[in-house]
Short mmCIF file of C-alpha atoms in Angstrom, two decimals:
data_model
loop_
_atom_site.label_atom_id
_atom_site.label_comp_id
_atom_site.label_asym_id
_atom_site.label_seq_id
_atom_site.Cartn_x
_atom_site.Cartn_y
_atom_site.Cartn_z
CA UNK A 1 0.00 0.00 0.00
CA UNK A 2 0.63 3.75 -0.55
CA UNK A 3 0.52 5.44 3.62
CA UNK A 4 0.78 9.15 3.93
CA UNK A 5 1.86 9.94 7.46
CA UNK A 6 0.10 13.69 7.41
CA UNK A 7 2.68 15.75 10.10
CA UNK A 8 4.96 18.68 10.39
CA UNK A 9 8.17 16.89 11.64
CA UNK A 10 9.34 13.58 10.18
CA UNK A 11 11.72 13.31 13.31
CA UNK A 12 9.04 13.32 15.81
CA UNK A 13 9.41 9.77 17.72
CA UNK A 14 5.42 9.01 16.49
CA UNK A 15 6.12 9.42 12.82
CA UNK A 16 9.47 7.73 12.69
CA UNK A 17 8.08 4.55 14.43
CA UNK A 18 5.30 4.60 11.47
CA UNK A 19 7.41 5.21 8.94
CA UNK A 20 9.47 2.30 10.33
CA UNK A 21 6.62 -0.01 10.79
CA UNK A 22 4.94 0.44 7.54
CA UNK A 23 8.10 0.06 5.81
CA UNK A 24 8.74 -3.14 7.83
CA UNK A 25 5.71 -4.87 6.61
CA UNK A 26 6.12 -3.72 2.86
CA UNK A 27 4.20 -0.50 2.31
CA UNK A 28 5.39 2.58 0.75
CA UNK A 29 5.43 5.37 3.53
CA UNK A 30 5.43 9.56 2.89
CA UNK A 31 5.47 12.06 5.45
CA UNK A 32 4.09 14.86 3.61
CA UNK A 33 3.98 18.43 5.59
CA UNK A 34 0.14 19.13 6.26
CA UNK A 35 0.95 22.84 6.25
CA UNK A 36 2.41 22.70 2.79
CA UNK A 37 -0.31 20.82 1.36
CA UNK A 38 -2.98 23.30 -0.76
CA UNK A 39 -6.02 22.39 -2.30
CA UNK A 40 -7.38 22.10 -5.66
CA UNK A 41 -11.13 22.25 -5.02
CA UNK A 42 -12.53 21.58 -8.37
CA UNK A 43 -15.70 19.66 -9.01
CA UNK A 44 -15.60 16.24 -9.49
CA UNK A 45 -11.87 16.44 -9.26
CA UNK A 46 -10.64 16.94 -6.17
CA UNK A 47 -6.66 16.95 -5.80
CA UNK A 48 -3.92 18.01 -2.89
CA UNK A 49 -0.87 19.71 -4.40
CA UNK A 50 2.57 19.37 -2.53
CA UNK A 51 5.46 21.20 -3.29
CA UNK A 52 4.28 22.11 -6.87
CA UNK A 53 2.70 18.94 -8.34
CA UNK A 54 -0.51 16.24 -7.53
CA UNK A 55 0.51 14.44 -4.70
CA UNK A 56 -0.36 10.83 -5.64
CA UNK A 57 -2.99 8.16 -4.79
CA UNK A 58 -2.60 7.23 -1.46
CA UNK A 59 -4.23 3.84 -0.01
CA UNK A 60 -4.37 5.18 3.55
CA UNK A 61 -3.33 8.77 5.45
CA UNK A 62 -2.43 8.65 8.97
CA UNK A 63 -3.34 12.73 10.88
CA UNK A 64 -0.62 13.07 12.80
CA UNK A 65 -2.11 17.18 13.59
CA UNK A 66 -1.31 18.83 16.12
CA UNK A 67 -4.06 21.13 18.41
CA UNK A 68 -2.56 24.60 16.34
CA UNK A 69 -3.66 23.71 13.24
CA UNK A 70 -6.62 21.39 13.78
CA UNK A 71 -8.73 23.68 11.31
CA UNK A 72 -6.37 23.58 8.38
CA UNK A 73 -5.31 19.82 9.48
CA UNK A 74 -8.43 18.47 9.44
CA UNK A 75 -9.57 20.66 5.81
CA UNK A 76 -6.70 18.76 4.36
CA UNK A 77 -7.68 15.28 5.96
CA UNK A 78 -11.64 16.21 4.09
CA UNK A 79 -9.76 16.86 0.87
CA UNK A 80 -8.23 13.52 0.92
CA UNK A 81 -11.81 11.39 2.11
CA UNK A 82 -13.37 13.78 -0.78
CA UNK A 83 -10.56 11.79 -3.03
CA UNK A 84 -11.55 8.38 -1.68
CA UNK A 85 -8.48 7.70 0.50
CA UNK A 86 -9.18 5.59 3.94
CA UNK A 87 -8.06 7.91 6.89
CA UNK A 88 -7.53 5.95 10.29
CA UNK A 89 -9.11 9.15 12.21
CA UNK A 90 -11.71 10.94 9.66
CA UNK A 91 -11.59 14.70 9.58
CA UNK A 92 -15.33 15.26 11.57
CA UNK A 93 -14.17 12.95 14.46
CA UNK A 94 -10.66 14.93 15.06
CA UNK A 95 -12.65 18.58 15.33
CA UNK A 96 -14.96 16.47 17.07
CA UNK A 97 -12.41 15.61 19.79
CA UNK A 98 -10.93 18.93 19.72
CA UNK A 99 -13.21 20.39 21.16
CA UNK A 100 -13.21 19.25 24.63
CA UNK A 101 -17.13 20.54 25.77
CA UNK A 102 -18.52 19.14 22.92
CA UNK A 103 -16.67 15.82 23.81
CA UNK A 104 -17.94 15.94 26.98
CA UNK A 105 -21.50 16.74 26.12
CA UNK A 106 -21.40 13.71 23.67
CA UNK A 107 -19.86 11.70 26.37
CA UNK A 108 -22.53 12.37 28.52
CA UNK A 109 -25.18 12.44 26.52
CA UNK A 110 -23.91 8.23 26.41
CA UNK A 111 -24.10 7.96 30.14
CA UNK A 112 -20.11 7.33 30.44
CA UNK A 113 -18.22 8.69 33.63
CA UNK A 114 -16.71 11.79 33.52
CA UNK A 115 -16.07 14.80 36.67
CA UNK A 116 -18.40 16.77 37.76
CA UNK A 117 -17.97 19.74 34.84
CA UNK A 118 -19.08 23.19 34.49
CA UNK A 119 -19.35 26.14 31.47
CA UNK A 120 -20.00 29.08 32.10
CA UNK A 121 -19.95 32.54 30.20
CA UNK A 122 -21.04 35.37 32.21
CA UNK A 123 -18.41 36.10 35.76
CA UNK A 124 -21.61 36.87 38.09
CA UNK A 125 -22.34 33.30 37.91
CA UNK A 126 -18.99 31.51 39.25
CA UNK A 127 -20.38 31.03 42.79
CA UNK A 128 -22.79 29.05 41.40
CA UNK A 129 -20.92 27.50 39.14
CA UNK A 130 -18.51 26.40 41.44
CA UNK A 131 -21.27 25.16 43.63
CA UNK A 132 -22.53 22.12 40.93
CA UNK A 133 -19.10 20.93 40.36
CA UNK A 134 -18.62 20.19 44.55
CA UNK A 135 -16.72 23.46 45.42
CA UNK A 136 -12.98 23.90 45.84
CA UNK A 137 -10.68 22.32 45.20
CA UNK A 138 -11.35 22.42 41.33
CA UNK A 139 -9.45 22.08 38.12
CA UNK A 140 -9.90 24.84 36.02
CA UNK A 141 -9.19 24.08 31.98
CA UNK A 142 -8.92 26.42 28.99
CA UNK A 143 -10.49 24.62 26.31
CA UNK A 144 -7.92 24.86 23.61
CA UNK A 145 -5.06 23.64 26.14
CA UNK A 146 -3.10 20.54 25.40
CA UNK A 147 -0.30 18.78 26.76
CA UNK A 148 -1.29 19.96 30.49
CA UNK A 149 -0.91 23.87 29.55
CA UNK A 150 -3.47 26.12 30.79
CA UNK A 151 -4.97 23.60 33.69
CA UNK A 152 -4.97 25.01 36.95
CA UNK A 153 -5.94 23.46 40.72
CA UNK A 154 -7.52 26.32 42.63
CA UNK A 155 -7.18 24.86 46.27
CA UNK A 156 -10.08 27.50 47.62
CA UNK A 157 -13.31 29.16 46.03
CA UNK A 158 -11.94 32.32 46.64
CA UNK A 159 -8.59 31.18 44.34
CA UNK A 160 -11.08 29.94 42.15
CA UNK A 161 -13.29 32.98 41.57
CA UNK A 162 -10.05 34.79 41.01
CA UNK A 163 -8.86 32.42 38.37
CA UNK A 164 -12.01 32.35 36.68
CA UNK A 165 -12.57 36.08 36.38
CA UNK A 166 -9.08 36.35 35.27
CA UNK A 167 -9.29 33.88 32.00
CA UNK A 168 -13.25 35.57 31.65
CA UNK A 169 -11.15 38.56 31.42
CA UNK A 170 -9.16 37.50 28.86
CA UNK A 171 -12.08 36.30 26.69
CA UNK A 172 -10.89 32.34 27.08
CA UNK A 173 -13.54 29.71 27.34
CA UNK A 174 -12.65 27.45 29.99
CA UNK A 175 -14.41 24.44 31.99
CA UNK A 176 -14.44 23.63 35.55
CA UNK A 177 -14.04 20.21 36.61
CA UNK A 178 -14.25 18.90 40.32
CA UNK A 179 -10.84 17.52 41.10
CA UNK A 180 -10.37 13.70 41.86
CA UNK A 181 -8.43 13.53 45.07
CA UNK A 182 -8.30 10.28 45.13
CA UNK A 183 -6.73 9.43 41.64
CA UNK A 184 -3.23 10.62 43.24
CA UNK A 185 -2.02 12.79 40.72
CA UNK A 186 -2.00 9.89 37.95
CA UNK A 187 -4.51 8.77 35.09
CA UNK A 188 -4.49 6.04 32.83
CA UNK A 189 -3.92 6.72 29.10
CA UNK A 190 -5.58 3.81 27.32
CA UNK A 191 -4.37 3.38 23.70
CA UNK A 192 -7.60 2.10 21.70
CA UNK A 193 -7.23 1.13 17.89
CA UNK A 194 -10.08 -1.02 15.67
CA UNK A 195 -12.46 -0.60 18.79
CA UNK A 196 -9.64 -2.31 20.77
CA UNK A 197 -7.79 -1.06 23.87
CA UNK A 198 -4.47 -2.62 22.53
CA UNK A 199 -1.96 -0.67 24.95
CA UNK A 200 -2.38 1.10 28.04
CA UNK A 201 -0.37 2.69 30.54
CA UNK A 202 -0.38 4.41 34.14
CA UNK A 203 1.48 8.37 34.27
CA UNK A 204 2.18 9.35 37.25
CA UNK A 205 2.51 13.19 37.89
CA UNK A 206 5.90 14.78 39.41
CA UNK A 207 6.13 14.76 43.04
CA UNK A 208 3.65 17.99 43.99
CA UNK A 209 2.58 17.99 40.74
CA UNK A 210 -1.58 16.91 39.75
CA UNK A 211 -1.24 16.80 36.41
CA UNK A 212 -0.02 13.62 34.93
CA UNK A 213 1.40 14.91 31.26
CA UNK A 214 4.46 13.09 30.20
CA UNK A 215 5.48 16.23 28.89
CA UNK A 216 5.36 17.74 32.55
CA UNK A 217 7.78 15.46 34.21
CA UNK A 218 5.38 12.45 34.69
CA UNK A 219 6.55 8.97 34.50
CA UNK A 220 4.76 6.02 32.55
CA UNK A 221 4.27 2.27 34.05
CA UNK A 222 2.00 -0.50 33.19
CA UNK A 223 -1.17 -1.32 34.05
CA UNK A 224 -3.30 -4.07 34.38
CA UNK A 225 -7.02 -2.40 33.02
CA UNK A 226 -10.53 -3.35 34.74
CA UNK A 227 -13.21 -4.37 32.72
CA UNK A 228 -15.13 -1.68 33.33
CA UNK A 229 -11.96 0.68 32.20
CA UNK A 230 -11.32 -1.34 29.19
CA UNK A 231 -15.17 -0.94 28.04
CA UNK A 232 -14.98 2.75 28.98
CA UNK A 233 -12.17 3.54 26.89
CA UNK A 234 -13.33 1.43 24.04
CA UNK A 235 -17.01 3.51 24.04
CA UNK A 236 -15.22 6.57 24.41
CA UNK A 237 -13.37 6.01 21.12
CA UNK A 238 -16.86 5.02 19.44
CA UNK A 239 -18.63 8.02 20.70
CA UNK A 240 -16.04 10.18 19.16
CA UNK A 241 -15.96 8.25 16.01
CA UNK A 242 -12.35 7.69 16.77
CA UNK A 243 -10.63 4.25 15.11
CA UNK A 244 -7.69 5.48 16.48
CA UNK A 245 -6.83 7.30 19.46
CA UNK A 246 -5.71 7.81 23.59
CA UNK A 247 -8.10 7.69 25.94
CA UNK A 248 -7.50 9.29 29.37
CA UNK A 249 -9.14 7.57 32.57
CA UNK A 250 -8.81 8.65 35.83
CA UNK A 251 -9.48 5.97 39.02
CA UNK A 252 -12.19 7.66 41.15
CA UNK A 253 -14.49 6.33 44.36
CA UNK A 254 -17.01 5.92 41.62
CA UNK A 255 -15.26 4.09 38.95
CA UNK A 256 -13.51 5.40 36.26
CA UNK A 257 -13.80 8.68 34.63
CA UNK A 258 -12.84 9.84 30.95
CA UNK A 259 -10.78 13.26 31.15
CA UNK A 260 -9.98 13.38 27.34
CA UNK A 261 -9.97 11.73 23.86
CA UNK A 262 -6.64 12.58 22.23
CA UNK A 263 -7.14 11.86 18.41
CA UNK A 264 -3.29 12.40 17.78
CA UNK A 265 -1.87 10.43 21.08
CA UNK A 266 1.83 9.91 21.19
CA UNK A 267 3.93 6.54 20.65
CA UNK A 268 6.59 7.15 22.72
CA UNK A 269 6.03 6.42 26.41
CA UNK A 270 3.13 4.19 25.92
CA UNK A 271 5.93 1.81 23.42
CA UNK A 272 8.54 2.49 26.57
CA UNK A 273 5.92 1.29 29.51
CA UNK A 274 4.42 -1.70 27.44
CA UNK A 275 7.25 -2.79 25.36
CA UNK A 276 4.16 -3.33 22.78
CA UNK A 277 5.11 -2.45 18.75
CA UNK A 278 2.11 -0.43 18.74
CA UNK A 279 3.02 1.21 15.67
CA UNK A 280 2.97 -1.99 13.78
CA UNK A 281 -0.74 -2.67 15.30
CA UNK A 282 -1.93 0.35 14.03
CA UNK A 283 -0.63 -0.34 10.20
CA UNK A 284 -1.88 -3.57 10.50
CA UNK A 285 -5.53 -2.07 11.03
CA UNK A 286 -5.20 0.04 8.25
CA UNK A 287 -4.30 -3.25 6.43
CA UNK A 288 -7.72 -4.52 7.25
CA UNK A 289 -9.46 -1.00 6.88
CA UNK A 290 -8.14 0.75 3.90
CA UNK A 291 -10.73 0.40 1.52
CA UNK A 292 -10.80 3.03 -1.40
CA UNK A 293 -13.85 5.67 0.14
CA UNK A 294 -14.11 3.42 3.20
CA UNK A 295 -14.94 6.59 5.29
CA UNK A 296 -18.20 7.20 6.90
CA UNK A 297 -18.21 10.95 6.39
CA UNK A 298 -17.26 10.66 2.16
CA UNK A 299 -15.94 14.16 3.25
CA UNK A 300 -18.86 15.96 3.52
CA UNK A 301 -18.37 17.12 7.39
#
């Protein structure tokens, strides 16, 4: 087969395992810049250009798009559906999972557990706000965050309120979520391909640290999954519309609770914790998958 890998930096530990994988079992593998790929939107004859020419047919492309550029990322991913190529994550269920309140409100809409979670808009209703979500202490989220960045814990209302009216200020849309005491600072990132939880690992947040980001000096470990965690992750992934991506679970009193779908989750530490080739799982499913205009969307979203 014919893989594009769509992703800024062909170095990026992800990619390279991909590339390596995919090349290992006998495909042809690109890794084609998404940012340098333009559109030819012409009817009936869709096309993405690259670096002055048609890029080819491709079999199967792999989003590898960052949070930044989700809108342009995920135009490009539509271009290539509109063309007939198989994409492991389709273009509707990344914005989809972008957007963390509409995730939420489609997670809950299924009945799967998630924190206690507030939106709000207008500053004079915080009090209340805070009230529905179990009072201090609460983790406050900007929406477009990744990675960890713009989560705070505000140990006291009063913090809160202050927080709040300072990212209200700023014109930032964030949630409020109560904070899980008992999860210890760590989550579980489950690694779900094919509606399959085929990895997963435990992070464990820095010492005086909640949040559990790998990227913020958390360490990764294995872990043996519940049946009710392995069923949560896989319905998370279904929800989104996801065939590919990293589910986040934290432990609570009341079973476990989804904190985010990542529809671009890294190889790296979940490879390192497991010692699982999970980049060879994931080209075999596109093996099984990549049917020309096997997408549910055909582009349209």
């Amino acid at each position: 087969m014919k893989i594009a890998i769509l992703s800024r930096n062909p170095n990026l530990y992800s990619t390279r395992r991909l590339v390596e994988a995919g090349e290992k079992l006998g495909h042809e593998v690109d890794v084609i810049d998404t940012m340098h790929c333009y559109m030819d939107i012409t009817s009936n004859s869709p096309s993405v250009r690259y670096d002055g020419k048609p890029l080819p047919k491709y079999d199967a492309v792999i989003p590898r798009i960052g949070a930044s550029v989700t809108f342009y990322g995920t135009a490009v991913v539509r271009q290539f559906e509109m063309m007939g190529t198989y994409s492991i994550n389709e273009s509707v269920a990344i914005s989809r999972s972008r957007d963390k309140l509409r995730s939420l409100q489609l997670m809950s809409r299924k009945g799967l557990g998630l924190p206690k979670t507030g939106f709000a808009h207008h500053p004079d209703k915080i009090g209340d706000l805070l009230k529905n979500v179990g009072g201090a202490p609460v983790v406050i989220k900007l929406l477009e965050g990744t990675q960890g960045i713009g989560v705070v814990l505000a140990e006291s209302n009063k913090t809160a309120e202050s927080i709040i009216e300072a990212f209200m200020g700023l014109k930032a849309n964030i949630l409020v979520q109560e904070y899980i005491k008992e999860a210890g600072g760590a989550d579980i990132r489950c690694l779900v391909v094919g509606g399959k939880v085929i990895a997963a690992m435990k992070r464990q947040g820095a010492e005086g640290e909640f949040r559990s980001n790998l990227h913020r000096g958390g360490t990764a470990s294995l872990v043996k999954l519940s049946p009710e965690e392995r069923r949560t992750a896989v319905e998370a992934a279904k929800v989104m519309g996801l065939n590919m991506c990293g589910v986040d679970i934290l432990r609570s009193n009341d079973g476990p609770l989804i904190m985010e779908v990542n529809s671009s989750p890294g190889l790296e530490g979940i490879e390192s914790a497991t010692n699982k080739d999970v980049a060879a799982m994931i080209i075999n499913h596109i093996e099984k998958s990549a049917i020309s205009g096997n997408t549910k969307t055909k582009g349209r979203g």
